[in-house]
Coordinates of C-alpha atoms and ligand atoms in Angstrom, one line a residue:
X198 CA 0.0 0.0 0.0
X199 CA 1.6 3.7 -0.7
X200 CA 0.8 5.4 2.5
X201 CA 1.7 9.0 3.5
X202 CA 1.8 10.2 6.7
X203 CA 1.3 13.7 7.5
X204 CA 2.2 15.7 10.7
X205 CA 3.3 18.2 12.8
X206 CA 5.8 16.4 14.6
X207 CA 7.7 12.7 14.7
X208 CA 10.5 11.6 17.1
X209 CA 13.3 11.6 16.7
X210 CA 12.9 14.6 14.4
X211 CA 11.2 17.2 16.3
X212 CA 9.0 15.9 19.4
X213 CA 6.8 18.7 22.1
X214 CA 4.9 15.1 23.1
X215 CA 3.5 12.0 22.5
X216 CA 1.8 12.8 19.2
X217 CA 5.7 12.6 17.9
X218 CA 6.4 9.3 19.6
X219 CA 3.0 7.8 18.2
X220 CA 3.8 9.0 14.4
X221 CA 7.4 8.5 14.4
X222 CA 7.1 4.4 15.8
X223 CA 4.2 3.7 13.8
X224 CA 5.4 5.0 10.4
X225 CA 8.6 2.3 11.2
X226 CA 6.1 -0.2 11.7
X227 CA 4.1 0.1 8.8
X228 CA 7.4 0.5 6.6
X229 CA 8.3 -2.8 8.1
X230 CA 5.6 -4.5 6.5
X231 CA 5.5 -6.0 3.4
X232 CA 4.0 -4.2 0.1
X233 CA 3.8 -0.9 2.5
X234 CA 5.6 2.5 0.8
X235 CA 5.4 5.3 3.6
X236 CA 6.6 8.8 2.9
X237 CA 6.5 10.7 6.5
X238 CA 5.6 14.6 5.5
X239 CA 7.0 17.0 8.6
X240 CA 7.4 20.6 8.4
X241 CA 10.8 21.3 8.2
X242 CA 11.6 23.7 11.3
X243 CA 14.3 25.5 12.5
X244 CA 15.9 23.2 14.4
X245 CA 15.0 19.4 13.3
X246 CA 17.3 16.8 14.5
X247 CA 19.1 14.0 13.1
X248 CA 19.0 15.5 9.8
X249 CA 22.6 16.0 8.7
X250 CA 22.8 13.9 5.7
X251 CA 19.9 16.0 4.5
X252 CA 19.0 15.5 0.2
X253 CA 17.5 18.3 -1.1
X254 CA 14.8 17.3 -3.9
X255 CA 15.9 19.9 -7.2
X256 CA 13.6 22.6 -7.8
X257 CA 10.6 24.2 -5.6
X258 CA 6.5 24.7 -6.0
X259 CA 4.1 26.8 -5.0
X260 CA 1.0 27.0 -2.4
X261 CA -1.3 30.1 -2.6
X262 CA -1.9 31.2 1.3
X263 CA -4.8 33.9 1.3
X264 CA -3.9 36.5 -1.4
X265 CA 0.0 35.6 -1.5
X266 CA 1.5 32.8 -3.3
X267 CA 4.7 30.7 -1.2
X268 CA 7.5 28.8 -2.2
X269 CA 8.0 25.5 -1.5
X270 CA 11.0 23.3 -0.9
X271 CA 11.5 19.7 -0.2
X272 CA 14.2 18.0 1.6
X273 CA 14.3 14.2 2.6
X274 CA 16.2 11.4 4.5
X275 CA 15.8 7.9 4.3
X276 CA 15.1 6.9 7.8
X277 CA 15.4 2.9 8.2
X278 CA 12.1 2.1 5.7
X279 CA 10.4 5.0 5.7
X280 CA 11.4 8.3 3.0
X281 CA 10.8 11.5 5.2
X282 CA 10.2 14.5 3.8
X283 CA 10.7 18.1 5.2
X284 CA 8.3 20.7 3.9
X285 CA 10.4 23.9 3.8
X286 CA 9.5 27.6 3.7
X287 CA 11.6 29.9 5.9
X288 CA 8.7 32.5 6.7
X289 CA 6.4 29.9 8.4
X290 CA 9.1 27.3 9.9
X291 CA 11.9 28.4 10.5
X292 CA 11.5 29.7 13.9
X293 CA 12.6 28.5 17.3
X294 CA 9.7 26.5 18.5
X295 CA 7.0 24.2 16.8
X296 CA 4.1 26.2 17.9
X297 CA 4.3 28.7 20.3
X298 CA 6.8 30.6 22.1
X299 CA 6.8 31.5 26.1
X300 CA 4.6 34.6 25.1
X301 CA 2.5 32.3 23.3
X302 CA 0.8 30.8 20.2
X303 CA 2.3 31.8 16.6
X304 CA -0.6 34.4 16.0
X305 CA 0.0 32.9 12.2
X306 CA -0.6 28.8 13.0
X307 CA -3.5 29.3 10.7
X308 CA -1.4 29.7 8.0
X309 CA 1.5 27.8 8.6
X310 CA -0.7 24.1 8.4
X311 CA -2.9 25.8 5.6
X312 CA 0.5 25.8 3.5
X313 CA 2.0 22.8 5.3
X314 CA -1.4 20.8 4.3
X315 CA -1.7 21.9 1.1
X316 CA 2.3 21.9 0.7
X317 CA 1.3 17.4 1.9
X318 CA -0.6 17.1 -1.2
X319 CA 1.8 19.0 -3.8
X320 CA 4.3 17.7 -2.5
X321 CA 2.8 14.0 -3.4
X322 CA 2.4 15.5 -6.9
X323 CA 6.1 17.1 -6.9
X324 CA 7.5 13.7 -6.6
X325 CA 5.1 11.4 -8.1
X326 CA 3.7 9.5 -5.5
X327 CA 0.1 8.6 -5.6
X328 CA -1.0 7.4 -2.1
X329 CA -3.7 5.1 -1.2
X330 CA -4.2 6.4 2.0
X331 CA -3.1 9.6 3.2
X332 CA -2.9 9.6 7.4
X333 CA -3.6 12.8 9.3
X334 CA -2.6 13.5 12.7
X335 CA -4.6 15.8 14.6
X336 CA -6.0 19.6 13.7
X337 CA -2.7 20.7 11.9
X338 CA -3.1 17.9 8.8
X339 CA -7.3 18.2 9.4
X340 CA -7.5 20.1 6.5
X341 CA -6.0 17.7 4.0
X342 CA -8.8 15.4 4.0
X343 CA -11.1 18.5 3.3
X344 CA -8.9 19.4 0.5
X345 CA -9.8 16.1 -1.0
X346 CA -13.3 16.4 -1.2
X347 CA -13.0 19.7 -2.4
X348 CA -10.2 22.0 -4.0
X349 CA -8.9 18.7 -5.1
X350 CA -11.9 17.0 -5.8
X351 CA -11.1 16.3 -9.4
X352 CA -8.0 16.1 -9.1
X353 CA -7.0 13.1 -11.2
X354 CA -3.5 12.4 -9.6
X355 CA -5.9 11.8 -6.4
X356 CA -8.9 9.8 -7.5
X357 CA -7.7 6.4 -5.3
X358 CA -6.4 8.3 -2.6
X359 CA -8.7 7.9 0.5
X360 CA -7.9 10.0 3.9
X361 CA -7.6 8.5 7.7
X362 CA -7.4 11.4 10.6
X363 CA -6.4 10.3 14.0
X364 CA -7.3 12.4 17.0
X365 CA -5.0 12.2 19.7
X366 CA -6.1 14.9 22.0
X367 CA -9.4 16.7 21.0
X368 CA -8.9 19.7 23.6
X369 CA -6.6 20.8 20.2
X370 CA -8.7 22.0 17.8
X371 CA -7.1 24.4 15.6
X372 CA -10.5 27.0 15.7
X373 CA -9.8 30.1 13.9
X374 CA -11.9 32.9 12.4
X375 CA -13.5 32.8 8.9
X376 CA -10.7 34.7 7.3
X377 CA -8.7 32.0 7.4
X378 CA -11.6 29.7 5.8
X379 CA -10.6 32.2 2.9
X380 CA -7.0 32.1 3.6
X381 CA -7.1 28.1 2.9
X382 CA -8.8 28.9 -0.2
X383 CA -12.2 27.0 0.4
X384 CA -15.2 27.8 -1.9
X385 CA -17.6 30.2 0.6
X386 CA -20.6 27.8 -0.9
X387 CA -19.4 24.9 1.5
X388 CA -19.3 27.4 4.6
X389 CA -21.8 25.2 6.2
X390 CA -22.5 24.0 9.9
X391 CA -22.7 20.3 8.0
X392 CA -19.4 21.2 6.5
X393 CA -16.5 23.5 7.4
X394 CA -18.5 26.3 9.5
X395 CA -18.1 26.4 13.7
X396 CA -19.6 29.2 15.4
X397 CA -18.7 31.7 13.1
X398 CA -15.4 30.2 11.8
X399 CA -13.2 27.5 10.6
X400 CA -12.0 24.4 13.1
X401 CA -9.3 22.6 11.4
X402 CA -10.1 19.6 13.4
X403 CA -13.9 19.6 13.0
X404 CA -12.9 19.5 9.1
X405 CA -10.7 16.5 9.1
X406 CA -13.4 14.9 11.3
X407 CA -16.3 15.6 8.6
X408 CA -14.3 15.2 5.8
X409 CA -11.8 12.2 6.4
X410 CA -13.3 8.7 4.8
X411 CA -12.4 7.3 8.8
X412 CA -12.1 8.7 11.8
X413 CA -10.1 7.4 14.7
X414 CA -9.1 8.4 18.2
X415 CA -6.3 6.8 20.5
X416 CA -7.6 4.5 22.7
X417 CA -11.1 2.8 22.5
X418 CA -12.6 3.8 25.8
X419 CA -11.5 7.6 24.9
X420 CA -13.5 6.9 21.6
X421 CA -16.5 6.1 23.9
X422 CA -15.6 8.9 25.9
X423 CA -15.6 12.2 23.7
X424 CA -19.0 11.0 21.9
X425 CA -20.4 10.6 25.0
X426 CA -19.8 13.2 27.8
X427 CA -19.8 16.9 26.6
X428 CA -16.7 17.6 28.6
X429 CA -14.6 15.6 27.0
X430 CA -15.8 16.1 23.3
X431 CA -15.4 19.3 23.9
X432 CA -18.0 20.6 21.3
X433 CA -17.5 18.2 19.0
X434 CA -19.3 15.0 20.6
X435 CA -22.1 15.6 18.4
X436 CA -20.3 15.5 15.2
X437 CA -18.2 12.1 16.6
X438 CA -21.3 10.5 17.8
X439 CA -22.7 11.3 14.1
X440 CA -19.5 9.8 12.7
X441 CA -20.1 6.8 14.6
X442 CA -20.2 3.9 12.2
X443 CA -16.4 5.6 10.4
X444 CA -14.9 6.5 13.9
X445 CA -12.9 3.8 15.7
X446 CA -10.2 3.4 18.7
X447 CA -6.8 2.2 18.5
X448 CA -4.5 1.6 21.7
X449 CA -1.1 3.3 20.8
X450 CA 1.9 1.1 21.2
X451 CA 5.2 2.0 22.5
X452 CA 8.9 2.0 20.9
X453 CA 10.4 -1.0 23.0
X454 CA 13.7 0.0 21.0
X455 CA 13.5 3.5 22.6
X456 CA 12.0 1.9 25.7
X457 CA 14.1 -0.8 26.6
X458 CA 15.3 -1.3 30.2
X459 CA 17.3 -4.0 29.3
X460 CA 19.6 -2.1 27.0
X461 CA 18.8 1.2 28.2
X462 CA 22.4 3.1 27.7
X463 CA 21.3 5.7 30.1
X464 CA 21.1 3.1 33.1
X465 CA 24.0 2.5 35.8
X466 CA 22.9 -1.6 34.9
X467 CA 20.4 -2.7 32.5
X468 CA 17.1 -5.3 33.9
X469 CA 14.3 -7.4 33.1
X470 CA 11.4 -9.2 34.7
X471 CA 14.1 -11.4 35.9
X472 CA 16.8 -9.4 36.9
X473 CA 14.8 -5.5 38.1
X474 CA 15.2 -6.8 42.2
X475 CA 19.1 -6.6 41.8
X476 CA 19.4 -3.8 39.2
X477 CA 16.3 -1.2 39.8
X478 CA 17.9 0.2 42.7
X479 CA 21.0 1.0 41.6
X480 CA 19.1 3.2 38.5
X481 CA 17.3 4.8 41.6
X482 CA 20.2 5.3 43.6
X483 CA 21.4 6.9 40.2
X484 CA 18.4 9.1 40.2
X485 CA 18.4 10.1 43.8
X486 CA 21.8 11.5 43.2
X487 CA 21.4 13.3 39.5
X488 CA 18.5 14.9 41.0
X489 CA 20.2 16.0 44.2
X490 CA 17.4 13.8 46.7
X491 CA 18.6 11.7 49.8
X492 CA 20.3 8.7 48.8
X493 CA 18.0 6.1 50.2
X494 CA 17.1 2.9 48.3
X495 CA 14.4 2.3 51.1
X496 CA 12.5 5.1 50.8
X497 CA 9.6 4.8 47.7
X498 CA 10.3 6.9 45.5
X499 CA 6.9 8.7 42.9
X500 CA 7.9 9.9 39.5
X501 CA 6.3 12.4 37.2
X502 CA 7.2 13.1 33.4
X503 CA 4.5 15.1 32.3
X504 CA 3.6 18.4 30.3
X505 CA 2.3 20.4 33.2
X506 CA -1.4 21.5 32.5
X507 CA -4.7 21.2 33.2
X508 CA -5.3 17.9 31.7
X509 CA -2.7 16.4 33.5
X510 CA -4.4 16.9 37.2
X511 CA -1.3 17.7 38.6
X512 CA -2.7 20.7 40.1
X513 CA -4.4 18.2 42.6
X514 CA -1.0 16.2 42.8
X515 CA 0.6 20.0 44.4
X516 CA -1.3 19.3 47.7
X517 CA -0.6 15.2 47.8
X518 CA 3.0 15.6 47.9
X519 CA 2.4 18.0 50.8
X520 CA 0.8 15.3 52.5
X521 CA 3.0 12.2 51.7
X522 CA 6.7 14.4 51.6
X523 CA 7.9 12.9 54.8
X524 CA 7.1 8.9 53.7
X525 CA 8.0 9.2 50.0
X526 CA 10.4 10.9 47.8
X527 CA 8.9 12.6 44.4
X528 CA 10.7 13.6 41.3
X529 CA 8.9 15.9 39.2
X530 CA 10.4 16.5 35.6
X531 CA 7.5 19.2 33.2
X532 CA 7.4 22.2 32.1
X533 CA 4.0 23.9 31.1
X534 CA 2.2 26.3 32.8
X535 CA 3.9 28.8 34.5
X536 CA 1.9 28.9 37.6
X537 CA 2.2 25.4 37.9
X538 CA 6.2 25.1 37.6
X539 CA 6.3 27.8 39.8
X540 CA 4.2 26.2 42.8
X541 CA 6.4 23.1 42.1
X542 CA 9.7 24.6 42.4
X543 CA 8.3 26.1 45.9
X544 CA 7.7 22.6 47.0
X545 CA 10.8 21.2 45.8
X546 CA 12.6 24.0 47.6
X547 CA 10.6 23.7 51.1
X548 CA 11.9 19.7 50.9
X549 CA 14.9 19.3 49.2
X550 CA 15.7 15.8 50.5
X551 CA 12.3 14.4 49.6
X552 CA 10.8 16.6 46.0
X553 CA 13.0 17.4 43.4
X554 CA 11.6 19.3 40.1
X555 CA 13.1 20.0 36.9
X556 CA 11.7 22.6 34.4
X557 CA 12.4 21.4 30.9
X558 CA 12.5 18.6 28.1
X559 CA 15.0 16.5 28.9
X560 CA 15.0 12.9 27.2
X561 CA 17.9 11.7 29.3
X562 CA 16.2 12.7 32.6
X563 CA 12.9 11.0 31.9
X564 CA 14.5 7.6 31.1
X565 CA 16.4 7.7 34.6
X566 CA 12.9 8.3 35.9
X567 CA 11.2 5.7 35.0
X568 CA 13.9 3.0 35.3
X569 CA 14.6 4.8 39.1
X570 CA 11.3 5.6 40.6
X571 CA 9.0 2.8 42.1
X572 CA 5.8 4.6 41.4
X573 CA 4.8 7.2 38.2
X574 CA 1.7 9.2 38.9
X575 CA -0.7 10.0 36.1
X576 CA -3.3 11.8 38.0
X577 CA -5.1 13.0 34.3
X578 CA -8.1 14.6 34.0
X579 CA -8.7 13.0 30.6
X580 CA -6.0 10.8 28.5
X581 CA -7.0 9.8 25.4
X582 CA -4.2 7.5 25.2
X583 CA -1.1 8.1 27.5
X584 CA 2.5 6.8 26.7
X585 CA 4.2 7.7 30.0
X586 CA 1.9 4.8 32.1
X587 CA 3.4 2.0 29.2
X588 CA 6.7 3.1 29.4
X589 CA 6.7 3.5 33.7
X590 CA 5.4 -0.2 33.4
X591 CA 8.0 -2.1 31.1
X592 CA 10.6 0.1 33.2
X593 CA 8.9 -1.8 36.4
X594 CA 7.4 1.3 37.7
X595 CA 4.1 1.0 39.4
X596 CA 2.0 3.4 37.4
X597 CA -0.9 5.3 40.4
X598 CA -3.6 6.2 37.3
X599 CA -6.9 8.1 36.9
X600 CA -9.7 5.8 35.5
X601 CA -10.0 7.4 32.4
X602 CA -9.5 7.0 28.6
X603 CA -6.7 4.9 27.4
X604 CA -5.3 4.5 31.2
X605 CA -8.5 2.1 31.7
X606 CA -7.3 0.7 28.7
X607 CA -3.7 0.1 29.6
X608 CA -3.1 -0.6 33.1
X609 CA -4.6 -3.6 35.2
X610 CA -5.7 -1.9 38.8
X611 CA -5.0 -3.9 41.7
X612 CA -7.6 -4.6 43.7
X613 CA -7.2 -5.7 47.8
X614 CA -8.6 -8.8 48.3
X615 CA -8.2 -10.2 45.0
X616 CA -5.3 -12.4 43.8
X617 CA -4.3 -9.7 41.4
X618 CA -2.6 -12.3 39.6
X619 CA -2.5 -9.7 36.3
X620 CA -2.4 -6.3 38.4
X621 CA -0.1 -3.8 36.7
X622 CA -0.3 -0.7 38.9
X623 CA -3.2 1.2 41.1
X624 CA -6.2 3.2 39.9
X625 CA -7.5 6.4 41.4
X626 CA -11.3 6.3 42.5
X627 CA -11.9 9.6 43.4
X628 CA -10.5 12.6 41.4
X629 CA -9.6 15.0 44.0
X630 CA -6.2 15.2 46.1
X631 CA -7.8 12.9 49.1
X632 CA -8.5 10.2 46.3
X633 CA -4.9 10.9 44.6
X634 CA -3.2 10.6 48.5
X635 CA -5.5 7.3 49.1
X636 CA -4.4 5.1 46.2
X637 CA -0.9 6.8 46.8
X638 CA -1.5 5.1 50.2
X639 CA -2.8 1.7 49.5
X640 CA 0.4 1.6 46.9
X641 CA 2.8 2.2 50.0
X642 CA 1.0 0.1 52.2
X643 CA 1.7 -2.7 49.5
X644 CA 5.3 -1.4 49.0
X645 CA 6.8 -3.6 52.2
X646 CA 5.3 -7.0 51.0
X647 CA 7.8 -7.7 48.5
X648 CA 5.9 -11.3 47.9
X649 CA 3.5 -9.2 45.8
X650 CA 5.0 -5.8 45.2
X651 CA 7.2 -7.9 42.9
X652 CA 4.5 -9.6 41.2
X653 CA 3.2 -6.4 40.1
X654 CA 6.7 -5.0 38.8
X655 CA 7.0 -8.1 37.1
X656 CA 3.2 -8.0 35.4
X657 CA 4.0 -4.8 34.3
X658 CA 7.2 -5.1 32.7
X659 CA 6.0 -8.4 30.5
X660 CA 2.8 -6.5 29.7
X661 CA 2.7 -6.1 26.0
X662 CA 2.3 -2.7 24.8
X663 CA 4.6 -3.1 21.9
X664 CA 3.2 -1.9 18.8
X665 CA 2.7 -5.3 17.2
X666 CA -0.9 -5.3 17.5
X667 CA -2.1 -1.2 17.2
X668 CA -0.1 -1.1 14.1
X669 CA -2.0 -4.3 12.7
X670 CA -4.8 -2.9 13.7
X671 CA -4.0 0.5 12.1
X672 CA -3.4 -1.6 8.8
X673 CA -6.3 -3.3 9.1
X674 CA -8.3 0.0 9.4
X675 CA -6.2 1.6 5.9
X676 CA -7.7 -1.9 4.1
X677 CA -11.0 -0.4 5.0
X678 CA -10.7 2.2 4.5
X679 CA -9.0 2.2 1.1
X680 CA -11.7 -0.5 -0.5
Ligands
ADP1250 P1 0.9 13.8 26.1 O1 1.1 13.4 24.6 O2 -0.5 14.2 26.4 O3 1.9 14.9 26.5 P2 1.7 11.1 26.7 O4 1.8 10.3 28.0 O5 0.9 10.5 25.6 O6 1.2 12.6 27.0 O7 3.2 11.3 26.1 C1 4.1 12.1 26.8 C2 5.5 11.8 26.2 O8 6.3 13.0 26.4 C3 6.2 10.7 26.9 O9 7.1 10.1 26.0 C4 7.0 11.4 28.0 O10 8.1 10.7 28.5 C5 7.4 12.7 27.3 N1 7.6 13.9 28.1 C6 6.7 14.7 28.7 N2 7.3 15.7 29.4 C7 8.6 15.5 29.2 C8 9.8 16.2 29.7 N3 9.7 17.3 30.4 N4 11.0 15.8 29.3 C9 11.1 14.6 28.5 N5 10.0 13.9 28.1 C10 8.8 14.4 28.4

């Protein structure tokens, strides 16, 4: 199958979360497969990594962006399988951040993944690749599959190519005013509620969603979720709910190359299920010391590798540490709000011994932390999928979880009384700080009883949250969605 993927961001090119992580491992994984061609379309920003041995494709083309007409380069790398391609205009990408700087959004994101979209589908052209199925990650790429039925509706070059838009956070949306319906170059005719039109302007996202031949979202209890529960579909549960029958839920995997505690290079000693009791201390001690925390193996130890926002609940998580400091140690690495990073270097500054925080993206950091904590809390609001609780458990870390979206979907709760003979980690009951501090609790009060601590570590690390199955199952939805 020709398959091109189209996004904002991929690991290891250029990565703000786990939108890169999903697109860069599954695009591997369907280049891996037999009969599969996938070209990886990225813009190509300022500072993309790995890209030294860059190829420039000769020549340039042209994507009209309201009244102005932009050039167009291409450059590409052959990454393992799979041809990326960078999308290059210096007005629109080459700038120091993705999508926003501290003072906030680009004010010009409109345009930027109007050209980037329409810049996908040219760019198919400008190298003579006719996809089957062209795959669209969240409300930056929404508008190529509108730009199928439409602009490019008789487009020859595109009559087999059918369009699959995956949601992976639905907060996102892309909503802008109706001058940038006109900037994309839409006919006003379709300015519809049943079509582009939402309240008063254009939602890139709502667009993909009406437009794209299938629909999917992350995880399958998320997919339940955002049709059902207006704060969660954030305004667009209707439209999903009408989508039904084309809109599905896929589990993402994670990279076990990237993930890999056994060969981890950033570990004192690698482990597995069979070795974690020996090594997994000595990555904590590691930890405890890179992070300037008392250096005591004894002592549980909570990790968190999050963005820091609202949908994250760690607002609520502020208080628990307050609470637990003197029992557990916490390392917090996020950056995010300001407010938030600011009330978490207080804490980590009224108990240095016990709550360390670090402000930034750092890779290296978040590997040490969740090979050297015993617990990772996920306190989320809503998660449509989640990556951190998979990685936490094949590092043998305890994820403490909010029973939402793809966390129910991922990690097996324990339960007192039962013989938790499949138990990964702990689920929160009650979304508030008491019910965050109470399965913080029951984890601790399990945390001495090695008999079945260890059962749990060792659930969770042979849990199977490879990509094996997802990216079968993504296949399996491109079949369908291409017949
Ligand atoms: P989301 O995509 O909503 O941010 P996920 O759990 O799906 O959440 O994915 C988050 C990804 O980003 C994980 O790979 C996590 O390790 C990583 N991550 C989050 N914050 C940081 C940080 N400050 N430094 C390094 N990695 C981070």
């Amino acid at each position: 199958m020709n398959i091109v993927m189209a996004a904002s961001e991929a690991f290891p090119f250029c990565k703000t979360g786990g939108l890169a992580d999903v697109v860069g491992a599954l695009s591997q994984q369907l280049a891996g497969r037999k009969s599969n061609t996938v070209l990886l379309f990225l813009p190509h920003y300022r500072n993309v990594r790995r890209v030294s041995s860059l190829k420039v494709v000769p020549g340039v083309y042209y994507i009209p962006v309201g009244g102005k007409i932009e050039q167009v380069t291409l450059s590409y790398i052959n990454w393992g399988k799979v041809l990326v391609f960078f999308v290059g205009n210096r007005k629109y990408f080459d700038r120091p951040e993705l999508y926003r700087t501290k003072s906030g959004e680009y004010v010009d994101n409109d345009e930027r993944f109007i050209l980037f979209s329409r810049a996908v589908l040219e760019g198919c052209k400008f190298v003579g690749f006719r996809p089957d199925i062209i795959h669209c990650h969240d409300w930056q790429t929404g508008l190529i599959p509108a730009y199928l039925k439409t602009v490019y509706k008789l487009d020859a070059f595109f009559t087999r190519t059918r369009s699959l838009l995956t949601i992976h956070n639905i907060a996102y949306q892309g909503h802008y005013s109706y001058d940038s319906f006109e900037k994309a170059g839409f006919h006003p005719v379709d300015f519809v509620p049943n079509k582009f039109e939402y309240y008063g302007g254009i939602s890139f996202l709502k667009s993909g969603i009406v437009f794209a031949d299938n629909v999917n979202t992350v995880s399958p209890t998320y997919a339940k979720e955002v049709q059902s529960d207006p704060a969660l579909g954030f305004g667009l549960e209707g439209l999903l709910k009408y989508r039904r029958k084309n809109f599905y839920g896929i589990v993402n995997g994670i990279d076990t190359e990237v993930w890999d505690p056994e060969m981890d290079p950033l570990l004192p000693m690698g482990y597995d299920a069979a070795t974690f009791s020996k090594n997994k201390p000595i990555a904590k001690q590691q930890l405890q010391r890179e992070v300037d925390l008392e250096e005591n193996t004894d002592k549980p130890l909570v990790g968190i590798v999050s963005r820091l926002e609202y949908q994250k609940g760690l607002d609520l998580a502020l208080g628990v540490i307050e609470k637990l400091h003197n029992k557990v140690q916490f390392v917090v690495l996020g950056c995010g709000d300001p407010s938030l990073e600011k009330q978490y270097r207080t804490l980590a500054k009224k108990y240095p011994q016990n709550v360390a925080y670090v402000s930034k993206l750092d890779e290296d950091l978040a590997h040490q932390i969740y090979a050297g904590a015993d617990l990772f809390l996920m306190p989320s609001r809503y998660e449509p999928c989640g990556l951190s609780q998979m990685i936490s458990m094949k590092y043998g870390t305890l994820p403490v979880v909010s029973k939402v979206g793809g966390l129910l979907d991922t990690v097996i709760g324990y339960k007192a009384g039962s013989d938790n003979a499949a138990a990964t980690g702990f689920f929160i009951d009650k979304f508030s700080t008491a019910g965050i501090t109470a399965a913080l609790e029951t984890a601790l009060s399990l945390y001495p009883n090695k008999k079945v601590w260890n059962k749990l570590v060792k659930n969770a690390m042979l849990k199977d949250n490879s990509w094996d199955k997802s990216a079968q199952d993504y296949f399996e939805l491109y079949t369908k969605t291409v017949a």
